[in-house]
PDB file of C-alpha atoms in Angstrom:
ATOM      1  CA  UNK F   1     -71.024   6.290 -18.625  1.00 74.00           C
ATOM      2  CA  UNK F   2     -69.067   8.576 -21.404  1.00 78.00           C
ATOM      3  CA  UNK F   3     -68.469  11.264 -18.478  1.00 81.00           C
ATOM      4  CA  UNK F   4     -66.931   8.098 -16.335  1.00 88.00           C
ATOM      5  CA  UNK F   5     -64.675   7.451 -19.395  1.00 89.00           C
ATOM      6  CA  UNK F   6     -63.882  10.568 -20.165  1.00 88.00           C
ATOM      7  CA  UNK F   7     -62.337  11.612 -16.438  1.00 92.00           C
ATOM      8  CA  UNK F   8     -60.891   7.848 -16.708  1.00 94.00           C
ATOM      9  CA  UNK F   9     -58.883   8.420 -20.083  1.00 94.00           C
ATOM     10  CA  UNK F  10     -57.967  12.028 -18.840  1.00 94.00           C
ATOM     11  CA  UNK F  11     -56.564  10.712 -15.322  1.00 96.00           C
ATOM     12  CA  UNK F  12     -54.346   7.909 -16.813  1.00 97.00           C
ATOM     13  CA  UNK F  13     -53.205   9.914 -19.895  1.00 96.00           C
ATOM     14  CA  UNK F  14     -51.850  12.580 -17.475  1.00 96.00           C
ATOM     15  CA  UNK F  15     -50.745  10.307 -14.502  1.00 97.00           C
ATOM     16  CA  UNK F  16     -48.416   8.131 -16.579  1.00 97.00           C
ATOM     17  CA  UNK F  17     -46.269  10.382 -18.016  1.00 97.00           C
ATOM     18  CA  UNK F  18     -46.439  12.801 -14.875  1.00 98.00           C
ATOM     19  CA  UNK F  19     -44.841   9.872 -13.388  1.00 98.00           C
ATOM     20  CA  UNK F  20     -42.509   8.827 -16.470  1.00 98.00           C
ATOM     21  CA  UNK F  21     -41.031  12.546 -16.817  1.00 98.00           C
ATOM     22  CA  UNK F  22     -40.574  13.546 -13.096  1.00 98.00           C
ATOM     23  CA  UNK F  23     -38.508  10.195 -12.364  1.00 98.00           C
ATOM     24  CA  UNK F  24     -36.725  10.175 -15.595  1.00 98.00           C
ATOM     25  CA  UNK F  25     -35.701  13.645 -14.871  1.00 98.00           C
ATOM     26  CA  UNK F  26     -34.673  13.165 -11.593  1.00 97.00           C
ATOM     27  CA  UNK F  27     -32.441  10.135 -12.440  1.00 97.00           C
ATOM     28  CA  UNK F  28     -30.957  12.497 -15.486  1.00 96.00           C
ATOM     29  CA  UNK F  29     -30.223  15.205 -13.150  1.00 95.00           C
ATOM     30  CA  UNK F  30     -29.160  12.731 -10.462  1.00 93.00           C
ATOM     31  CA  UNK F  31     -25.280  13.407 -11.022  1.00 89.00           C
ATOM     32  CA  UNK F  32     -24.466   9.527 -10.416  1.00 89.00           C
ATOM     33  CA  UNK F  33     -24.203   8.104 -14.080  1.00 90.00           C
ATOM     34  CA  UNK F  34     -24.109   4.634 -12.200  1.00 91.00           C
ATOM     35  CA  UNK F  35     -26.833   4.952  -9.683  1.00 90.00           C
ATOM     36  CA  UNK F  36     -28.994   6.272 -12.456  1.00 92.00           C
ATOM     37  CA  UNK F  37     -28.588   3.704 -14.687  1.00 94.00           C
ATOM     38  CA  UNK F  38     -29.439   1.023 -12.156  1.00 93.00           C
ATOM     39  CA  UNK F  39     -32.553   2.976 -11.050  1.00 94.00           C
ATOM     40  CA  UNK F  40     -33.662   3.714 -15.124  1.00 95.00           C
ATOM     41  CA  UNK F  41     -33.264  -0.391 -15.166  1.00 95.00           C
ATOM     42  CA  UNK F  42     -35.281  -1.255 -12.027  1.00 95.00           C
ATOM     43  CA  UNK F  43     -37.924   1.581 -13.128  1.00 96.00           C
ATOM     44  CA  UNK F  44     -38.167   0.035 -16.619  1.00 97.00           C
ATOM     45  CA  UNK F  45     -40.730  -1.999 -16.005  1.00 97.00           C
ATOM     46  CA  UNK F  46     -43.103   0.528 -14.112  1.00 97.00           C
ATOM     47  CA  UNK F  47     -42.153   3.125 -16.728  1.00 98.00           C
ATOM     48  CA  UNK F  48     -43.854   0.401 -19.321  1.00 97.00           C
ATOM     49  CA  UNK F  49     -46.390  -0.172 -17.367  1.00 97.00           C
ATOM     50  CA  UNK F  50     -47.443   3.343 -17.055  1.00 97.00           C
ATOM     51  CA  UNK F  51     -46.604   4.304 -20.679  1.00 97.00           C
ATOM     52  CA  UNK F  52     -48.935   1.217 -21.809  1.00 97.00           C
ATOM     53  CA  UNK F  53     -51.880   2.454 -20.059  1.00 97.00           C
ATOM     54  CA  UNK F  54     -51.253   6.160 -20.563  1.00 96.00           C
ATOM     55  CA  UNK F  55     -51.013   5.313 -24.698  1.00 96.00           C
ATOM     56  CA  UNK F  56     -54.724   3.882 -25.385  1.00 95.00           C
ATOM     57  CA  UNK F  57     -56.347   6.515 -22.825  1.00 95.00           C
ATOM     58  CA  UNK F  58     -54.520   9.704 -24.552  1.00 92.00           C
ATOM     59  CA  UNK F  59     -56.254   8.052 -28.104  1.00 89.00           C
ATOM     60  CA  UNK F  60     -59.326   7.186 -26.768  1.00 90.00           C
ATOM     61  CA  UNK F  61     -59.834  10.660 -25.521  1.00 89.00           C
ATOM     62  CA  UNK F  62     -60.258  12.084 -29.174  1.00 86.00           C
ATOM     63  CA  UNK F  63     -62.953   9.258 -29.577  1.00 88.00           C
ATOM     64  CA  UNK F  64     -64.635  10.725 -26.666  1.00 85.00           C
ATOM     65  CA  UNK F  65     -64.186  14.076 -27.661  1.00 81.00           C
ATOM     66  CA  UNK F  66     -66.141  13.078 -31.286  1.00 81.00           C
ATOM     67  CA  UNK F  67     -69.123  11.783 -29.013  1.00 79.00           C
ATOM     68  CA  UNK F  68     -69.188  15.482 -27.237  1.00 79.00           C
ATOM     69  CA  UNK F  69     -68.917  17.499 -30.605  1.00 78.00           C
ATOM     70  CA  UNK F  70     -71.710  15.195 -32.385  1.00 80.00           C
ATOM     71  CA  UNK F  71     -73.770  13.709 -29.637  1.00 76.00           C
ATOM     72  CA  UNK F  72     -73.598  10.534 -31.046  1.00 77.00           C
ATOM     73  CA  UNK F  73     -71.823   7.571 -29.559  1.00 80.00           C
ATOM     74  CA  UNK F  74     -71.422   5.770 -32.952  1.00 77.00           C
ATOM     75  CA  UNK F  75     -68.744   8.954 -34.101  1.00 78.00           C
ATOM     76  CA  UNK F  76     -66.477   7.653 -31.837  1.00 80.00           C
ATOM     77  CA  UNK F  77     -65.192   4.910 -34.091  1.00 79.00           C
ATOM     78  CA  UNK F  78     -66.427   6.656 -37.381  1.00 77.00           C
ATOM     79  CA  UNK F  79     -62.709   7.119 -39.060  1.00 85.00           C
ATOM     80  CA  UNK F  80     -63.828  10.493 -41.170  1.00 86.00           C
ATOM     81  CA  UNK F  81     -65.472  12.123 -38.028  1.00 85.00           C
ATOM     82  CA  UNK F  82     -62.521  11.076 -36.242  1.00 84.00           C
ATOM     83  CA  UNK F  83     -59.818  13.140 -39.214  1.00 86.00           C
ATOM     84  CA  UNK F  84     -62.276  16.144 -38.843  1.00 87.00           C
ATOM     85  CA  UNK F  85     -62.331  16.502 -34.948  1.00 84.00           C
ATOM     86  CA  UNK F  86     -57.947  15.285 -34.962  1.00 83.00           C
ATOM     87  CA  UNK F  87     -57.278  18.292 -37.883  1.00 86.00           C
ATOM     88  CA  UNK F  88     -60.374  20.976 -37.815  1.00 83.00           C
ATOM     89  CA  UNK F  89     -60.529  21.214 -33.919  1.00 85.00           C
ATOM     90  CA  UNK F  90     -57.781  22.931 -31.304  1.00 84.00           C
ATOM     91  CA  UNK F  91     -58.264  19.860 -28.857  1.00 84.00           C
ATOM     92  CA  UNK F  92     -58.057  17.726 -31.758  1.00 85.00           C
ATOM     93  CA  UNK F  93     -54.850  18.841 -32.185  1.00 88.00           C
ATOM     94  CA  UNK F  94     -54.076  18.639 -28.761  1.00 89.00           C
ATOM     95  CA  UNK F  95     -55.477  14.926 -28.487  1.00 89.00           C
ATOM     96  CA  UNK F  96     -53.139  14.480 -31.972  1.00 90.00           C
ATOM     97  CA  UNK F  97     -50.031  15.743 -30.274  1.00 92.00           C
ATOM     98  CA  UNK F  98     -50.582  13.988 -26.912  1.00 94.00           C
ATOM     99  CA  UNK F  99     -51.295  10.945 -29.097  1.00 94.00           C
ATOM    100  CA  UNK F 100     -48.050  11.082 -31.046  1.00 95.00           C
ATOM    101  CA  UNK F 101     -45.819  11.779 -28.149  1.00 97.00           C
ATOM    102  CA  UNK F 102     -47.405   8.887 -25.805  1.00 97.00           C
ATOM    103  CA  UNK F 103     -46.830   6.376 -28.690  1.00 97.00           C
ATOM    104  CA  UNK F 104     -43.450   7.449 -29.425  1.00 97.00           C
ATOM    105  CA  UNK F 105     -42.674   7.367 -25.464  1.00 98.00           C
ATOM    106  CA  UNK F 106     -44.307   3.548 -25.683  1.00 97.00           C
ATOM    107  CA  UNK F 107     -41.973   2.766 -28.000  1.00 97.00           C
ATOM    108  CA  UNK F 108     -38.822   4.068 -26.378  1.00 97.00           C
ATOM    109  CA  UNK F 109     -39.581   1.842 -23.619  1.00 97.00           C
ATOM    110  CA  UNK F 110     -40.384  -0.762 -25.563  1.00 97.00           C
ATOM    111  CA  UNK F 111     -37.683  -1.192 -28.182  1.00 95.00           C
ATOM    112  CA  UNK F 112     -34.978  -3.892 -27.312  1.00 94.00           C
ATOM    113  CA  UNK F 113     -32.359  -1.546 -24.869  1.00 92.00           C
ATOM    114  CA  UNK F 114     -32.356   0.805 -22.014  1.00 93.00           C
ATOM    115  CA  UNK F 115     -33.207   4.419 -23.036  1.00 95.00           C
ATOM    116  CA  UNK F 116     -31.512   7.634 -21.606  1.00 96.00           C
ATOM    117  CA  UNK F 117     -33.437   9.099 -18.688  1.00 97.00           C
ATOM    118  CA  UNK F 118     -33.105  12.181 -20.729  1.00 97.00           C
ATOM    119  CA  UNK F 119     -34.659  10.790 -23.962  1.00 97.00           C
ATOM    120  CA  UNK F 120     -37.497   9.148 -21.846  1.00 98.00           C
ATOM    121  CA  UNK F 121     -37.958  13.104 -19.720  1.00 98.00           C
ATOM    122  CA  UNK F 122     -38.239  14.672 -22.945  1.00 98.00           C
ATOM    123  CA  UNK F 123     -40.919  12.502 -24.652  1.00 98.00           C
ATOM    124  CA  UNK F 124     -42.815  12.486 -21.539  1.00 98.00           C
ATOM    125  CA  UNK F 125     -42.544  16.080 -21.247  1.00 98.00           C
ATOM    126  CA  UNK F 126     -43.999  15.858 -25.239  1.00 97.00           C
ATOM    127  CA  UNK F 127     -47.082  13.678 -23.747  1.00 97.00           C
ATOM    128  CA  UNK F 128     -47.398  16.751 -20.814  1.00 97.00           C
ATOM    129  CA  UNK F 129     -47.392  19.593 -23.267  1.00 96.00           C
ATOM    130  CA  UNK F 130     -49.835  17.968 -25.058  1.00 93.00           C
ATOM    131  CA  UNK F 131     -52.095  18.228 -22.387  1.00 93.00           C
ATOM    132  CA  UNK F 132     -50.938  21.469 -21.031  1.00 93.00           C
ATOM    133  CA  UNK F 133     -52.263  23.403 -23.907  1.00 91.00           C
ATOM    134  CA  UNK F 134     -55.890  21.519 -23.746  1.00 85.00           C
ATOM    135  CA  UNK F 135     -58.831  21.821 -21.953  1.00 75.00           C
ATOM    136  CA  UNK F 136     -59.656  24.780 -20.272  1.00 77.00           C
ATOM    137  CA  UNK F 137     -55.701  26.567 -21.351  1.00 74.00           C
ATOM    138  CA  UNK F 138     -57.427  27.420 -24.537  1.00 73.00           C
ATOM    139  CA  UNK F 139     -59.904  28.803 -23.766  1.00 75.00           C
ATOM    140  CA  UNK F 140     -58.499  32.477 -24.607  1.00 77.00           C
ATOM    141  CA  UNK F 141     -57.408  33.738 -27.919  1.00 82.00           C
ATOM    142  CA  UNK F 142     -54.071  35.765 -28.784  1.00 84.00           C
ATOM    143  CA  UNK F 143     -51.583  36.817 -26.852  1.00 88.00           C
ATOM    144  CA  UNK F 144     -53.438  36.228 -23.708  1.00 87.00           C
ATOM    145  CA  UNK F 145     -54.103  32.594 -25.164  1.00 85.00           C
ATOM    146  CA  UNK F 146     -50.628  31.706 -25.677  1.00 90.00           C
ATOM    147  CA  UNK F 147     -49.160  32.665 -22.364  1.00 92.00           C
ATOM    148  CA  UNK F 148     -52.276  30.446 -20.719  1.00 93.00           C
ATOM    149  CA  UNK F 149     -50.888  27.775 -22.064  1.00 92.00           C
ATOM    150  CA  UNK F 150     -47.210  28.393 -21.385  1.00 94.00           C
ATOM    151  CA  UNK F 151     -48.843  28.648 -17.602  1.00 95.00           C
ATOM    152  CA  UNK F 152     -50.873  25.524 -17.947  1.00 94.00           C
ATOM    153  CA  UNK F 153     -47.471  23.686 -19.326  1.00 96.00           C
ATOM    154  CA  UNK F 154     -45.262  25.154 -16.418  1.00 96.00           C
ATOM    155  CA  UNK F 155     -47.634  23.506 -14.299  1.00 97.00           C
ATOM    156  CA  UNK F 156     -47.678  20.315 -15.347  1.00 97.00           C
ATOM    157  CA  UNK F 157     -44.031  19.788 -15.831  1.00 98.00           C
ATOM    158  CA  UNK F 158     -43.516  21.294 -12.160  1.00 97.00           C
ATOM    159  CA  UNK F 159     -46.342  18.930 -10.588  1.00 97.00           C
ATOM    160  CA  UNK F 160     -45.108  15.950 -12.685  1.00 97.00           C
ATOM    161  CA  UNK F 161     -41.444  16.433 -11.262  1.00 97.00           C
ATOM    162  CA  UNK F 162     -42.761  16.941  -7.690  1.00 96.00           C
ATOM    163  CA  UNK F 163     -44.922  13.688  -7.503  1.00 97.00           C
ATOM    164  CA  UNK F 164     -43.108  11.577 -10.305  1.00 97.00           C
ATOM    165  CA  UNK F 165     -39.401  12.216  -8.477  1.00 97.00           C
ATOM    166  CA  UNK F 166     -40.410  10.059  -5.604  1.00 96.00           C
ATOM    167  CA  UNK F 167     -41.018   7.160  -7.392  1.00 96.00           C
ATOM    168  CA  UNK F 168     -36.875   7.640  -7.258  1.00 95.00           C
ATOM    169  CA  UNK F 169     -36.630   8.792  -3.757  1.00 94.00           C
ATOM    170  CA  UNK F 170     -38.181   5.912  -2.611  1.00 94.00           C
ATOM    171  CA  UNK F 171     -35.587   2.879  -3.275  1.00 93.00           C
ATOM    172  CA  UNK F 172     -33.281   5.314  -2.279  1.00 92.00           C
ATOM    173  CA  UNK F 173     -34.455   5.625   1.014  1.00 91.00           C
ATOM    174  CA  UNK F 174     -35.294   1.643   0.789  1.00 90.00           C
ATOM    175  CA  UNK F 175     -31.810   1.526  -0.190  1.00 86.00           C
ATOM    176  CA  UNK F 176     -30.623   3.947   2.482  1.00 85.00           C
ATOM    177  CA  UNK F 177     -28.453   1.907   4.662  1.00 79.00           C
ATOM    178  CA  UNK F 178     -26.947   0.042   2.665  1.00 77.00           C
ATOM    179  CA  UNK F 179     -25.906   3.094   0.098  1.00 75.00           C
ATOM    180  CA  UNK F 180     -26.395   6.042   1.799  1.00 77.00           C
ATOM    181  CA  UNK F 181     -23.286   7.620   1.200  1.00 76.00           C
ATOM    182  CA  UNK F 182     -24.483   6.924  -2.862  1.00 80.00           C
ATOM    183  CA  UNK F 183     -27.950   7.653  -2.134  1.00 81.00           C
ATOM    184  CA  UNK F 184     -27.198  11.124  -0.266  1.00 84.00           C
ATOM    185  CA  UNK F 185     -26.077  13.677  -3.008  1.00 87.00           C
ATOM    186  CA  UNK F 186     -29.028  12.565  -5.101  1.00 89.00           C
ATOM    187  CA  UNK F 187     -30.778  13.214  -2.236  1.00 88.00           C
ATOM    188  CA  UNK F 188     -29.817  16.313  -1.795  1.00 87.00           C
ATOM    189  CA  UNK F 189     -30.312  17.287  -5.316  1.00 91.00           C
ATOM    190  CA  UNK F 190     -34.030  16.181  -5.379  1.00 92.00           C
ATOM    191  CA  UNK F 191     -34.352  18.373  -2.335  1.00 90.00           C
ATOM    192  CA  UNK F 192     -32.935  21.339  -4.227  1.00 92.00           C
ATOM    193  CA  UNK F 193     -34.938  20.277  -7.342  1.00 94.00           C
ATOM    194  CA  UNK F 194     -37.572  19.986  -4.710  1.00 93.00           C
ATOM    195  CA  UNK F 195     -38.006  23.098  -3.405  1.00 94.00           C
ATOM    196  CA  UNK F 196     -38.046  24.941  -7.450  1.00 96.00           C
ATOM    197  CA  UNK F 197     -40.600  22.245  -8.425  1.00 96.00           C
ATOM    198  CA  UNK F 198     -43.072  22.847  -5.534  1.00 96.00           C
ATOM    199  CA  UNK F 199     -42.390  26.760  -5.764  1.00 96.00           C
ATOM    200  CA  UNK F 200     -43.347  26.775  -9.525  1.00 97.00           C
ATOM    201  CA  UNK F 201     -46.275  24.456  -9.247  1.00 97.00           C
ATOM    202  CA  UNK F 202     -47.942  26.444  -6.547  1.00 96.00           C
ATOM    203  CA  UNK F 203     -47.139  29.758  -8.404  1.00 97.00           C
ATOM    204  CA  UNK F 204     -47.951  28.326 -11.999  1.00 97.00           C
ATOM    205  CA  UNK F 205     -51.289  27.117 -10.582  1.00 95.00           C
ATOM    206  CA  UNK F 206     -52.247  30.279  -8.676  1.00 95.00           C
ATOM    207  CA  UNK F 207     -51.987  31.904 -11.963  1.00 95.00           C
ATOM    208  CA  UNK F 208     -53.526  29.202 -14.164  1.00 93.00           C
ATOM    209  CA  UNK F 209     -56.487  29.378 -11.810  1.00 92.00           C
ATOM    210  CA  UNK F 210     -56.565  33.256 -11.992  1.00 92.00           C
ATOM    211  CA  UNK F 211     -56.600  33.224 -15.684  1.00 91.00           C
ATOM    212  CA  UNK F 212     -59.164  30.495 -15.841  1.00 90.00           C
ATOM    213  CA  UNK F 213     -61.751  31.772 -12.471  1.00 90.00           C
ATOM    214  CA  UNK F 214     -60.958  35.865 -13.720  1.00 85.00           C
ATOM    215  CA  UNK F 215     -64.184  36.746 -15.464  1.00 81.00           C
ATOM    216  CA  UNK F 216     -66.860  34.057 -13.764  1.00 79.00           C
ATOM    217  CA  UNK F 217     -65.684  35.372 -10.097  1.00 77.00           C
ATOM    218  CA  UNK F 218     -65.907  33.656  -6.871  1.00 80.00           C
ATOM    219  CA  UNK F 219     -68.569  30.995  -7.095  1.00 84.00           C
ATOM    220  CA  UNK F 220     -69.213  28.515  -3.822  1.00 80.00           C
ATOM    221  CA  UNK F 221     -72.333  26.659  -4.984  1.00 86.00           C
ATOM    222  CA  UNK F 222     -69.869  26.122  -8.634  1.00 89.00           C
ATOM    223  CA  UNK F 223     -69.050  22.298  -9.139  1.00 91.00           C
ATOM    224  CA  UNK F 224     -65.716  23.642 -10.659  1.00 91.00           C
ATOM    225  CA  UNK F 225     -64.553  25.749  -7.462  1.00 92.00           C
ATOM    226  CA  UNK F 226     -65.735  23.611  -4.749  1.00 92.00           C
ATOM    227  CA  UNK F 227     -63.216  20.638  -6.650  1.00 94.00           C
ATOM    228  CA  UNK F 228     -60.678  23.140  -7.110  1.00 94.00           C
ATOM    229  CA  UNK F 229     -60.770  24.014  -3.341  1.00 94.00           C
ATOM    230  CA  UNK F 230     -60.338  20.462  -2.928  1.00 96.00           C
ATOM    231  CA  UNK F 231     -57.770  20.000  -4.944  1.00 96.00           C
ATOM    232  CA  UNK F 232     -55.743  23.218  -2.972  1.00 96.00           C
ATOM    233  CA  UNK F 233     -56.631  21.581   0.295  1.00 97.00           C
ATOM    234  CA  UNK F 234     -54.910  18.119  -0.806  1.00 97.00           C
ATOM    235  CA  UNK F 235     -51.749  20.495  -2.205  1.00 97.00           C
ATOM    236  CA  UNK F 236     -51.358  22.064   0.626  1.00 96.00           C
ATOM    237  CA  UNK F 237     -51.476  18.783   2.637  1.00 96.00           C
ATOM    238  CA  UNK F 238     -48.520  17.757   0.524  1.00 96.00           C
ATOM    239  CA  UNK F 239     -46.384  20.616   0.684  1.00 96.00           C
ATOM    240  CA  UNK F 240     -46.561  20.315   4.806  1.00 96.00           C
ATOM    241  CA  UNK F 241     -45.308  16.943   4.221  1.00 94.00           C
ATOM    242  CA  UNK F 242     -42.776  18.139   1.805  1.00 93.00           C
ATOM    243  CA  UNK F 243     -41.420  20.699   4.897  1.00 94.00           C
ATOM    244  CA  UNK F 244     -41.405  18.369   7.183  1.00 94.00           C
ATOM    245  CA  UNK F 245     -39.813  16.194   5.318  1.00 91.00           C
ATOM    246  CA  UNK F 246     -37.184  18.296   4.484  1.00 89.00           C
ATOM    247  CA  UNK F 247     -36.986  20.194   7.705  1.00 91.00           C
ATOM    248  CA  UNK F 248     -37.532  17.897  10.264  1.00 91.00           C
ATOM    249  CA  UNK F 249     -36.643  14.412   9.219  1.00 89.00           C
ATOM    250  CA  UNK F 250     -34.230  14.369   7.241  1.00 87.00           C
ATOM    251  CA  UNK F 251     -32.133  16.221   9.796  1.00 88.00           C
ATOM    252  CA  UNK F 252     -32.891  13.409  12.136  1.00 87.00           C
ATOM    253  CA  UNK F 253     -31.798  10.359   9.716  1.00 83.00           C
ATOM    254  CA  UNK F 254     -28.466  10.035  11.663  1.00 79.00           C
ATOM    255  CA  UNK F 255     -29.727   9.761  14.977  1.00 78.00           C
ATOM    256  CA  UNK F 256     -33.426   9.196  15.125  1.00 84.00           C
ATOM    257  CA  UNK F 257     -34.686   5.336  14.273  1.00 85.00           C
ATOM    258  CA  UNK F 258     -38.200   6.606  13.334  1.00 89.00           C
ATOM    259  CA  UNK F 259     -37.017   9.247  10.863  1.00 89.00           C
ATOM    260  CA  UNK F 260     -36.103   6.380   8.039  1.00 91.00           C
ATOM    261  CA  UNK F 261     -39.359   5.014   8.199  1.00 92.00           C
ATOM    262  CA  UNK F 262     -41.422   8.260   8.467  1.00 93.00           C
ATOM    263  CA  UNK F 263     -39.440   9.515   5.193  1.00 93.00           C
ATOM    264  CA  UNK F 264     -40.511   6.056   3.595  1.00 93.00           C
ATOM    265  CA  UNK F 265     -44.192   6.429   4.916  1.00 95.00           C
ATOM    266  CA  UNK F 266     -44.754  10.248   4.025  1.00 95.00           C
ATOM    267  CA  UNK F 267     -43.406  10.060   0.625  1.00 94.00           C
ATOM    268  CA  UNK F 268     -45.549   6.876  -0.288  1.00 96.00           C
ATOM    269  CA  UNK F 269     -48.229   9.778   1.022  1.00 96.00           C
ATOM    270  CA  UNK F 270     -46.763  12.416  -0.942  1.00 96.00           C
ATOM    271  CA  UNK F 271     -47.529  10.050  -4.364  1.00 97.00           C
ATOM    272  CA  UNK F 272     -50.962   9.163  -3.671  1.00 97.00           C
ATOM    273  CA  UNK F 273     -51.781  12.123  -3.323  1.00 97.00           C
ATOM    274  CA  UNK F 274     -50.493  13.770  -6.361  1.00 97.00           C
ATOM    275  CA  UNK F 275     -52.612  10.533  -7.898  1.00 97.00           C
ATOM    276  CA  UNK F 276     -55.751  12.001  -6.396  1.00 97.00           C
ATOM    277  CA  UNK F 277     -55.076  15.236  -7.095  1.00 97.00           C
ATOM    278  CA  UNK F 278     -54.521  14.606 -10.179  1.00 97.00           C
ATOM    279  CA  UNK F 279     -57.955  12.843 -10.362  1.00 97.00           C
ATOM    280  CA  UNK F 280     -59.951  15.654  -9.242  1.00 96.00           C
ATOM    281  CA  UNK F 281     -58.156  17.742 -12.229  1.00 94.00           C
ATOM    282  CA  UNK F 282     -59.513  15.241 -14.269  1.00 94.00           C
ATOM    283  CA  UNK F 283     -62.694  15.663 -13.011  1.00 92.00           C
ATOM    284  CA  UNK F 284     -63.068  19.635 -12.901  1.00 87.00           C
ATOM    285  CA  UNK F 285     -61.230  19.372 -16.450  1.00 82.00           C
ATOM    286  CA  UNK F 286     -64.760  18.439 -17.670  1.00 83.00           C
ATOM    287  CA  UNK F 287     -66.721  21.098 -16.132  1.00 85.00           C
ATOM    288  CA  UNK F 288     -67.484  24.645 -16.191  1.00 83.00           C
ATOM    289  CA  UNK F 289     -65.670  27.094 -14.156  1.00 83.00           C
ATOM    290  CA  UNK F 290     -68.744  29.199 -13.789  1.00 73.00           C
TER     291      UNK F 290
END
């Protein structure tokens, strides 16, 4: 039940701002002050949504994380077992920064006005980092240590702009022929922004994987590796869509009537699943890559 609520806290914690940053720094980067105001305002309430559910599982994980050091459920809500694990433990302070940053991005979106897409990229990215250096990134020392977790960071930032940017793309293309001659340049910028996202989240994760698989080796009866192959698979799936996105429909917009609605199908695809991938990282998070 603990393991179910442990992958549960992990996959919300890291969905919700994975979603928060990559739109908010889309709609920053969008070069339409106007557009991107409108879309920050008719995201609001999804961004709150998100950042509500994201806060309590990003705390709750450092409850969980007493019940693994201890082996007993009642540390989870003992307050002094709670300080040691938050202050005496790496993850702790992981858990403590993630913690922090999630609450502070809560109340951004909270507060009476409408945040910066900026402001709201850069507390999100705060909530990422957080995570980024977690988990299986620390699990070297040094040097060595310190540019795992610069890896695992890249990678989340990258991923969290690929999947989270379509939650802009798509009232665009909702939008599209009404405002496409509005919509377009954004468009064309995401695509740009596309192509260095997707290129630095494959890279970043070939690496992370590398530095994480290096010394146990290739493993096909390992739990770890067999989710992890998944997990490529379902990547893979989504840069193909990505392509043909890119390469073949958007080309056609003009003078193709199915190319509008394929864009709007395949990138609804595209964001569920970065949600399931994202899930399976939350499930080989807790397991040993041996």
């Amino acid at each position: 039940m603990l393991a179910a609520a442990n992958v549960a806290c992990r996959f919300v914690s890291t969905l919700a701002p994975m979603l928060v940053f990559g739109a908010s720094l889309m709609l920053a980067a969008s070069g339409n002050a106007r557009t991107a105001r409108r879309l920050n305002a008719r995201l609001r309430p999804w961004f709150r949504l998100l950042a509500t559910a994201g806060l309590p599982a990003s705390w709750l994980l450092l409850s969980l994380e007493a019940d693994l050091i201890t082996g007993s459920p009642a540390s989870m809500h003992d307050l002094a077992t709670l300080q040691r694990v938050a202050l005496l433990t790496d993850y702790g302070h992981a858990c403590l920064a993630q913690g922090i940053a999630a609450l502070a991005l809560c109340a951004a979106l909270w507060l009476p006005g409408l945040r910066p897409p900026s402001l709201l990229a850069c507390l999100s990215a705060c909530v990422l980092t957080g995570i980024g250096i977690s988990g299986h990134a620390a699990m070297d020392e040094g040097l060595l240590g310190l540019v795992h977790m610069a890896v695992s960071v890249a990678h989340i930032l990258c991923s969290g702009f690929w999947v989270g940017a379509l939650l802009v793309v798509l009232p665009l293309l909702y939008a599209w022929r009404d405002a496409q001659y509005e919509a377009g340049p954004i468009m064309v910028r995401f695509s740009t922004l596309g192509h260095v996202a997707v290129a630095g989240s494959i890279l970043t994760g070939v690496l992370n994987a590398w530095l994480i698989l290096r010394d146990s080796g290739l493993n096909l009866q390992s739990h770890y590796q067999q989710w992890l192959a998944l997990k490529i698979a379902i990547v893979l799936g989504m840069v193909v869509l990505a392509l043909s996105n890119r390469y073949y429909w958007v080309p056609r917009l003009a003078g193709e009537p199915g190319a509008l609605p394929a864009l709007r199908r395949q990138a609804a695809y595209s964001v569920a699943a970065g949600a399931i991938v994202v899930l399976i990282v939350a499930l080989f998070g807790t397991l040993s890559p041996a």
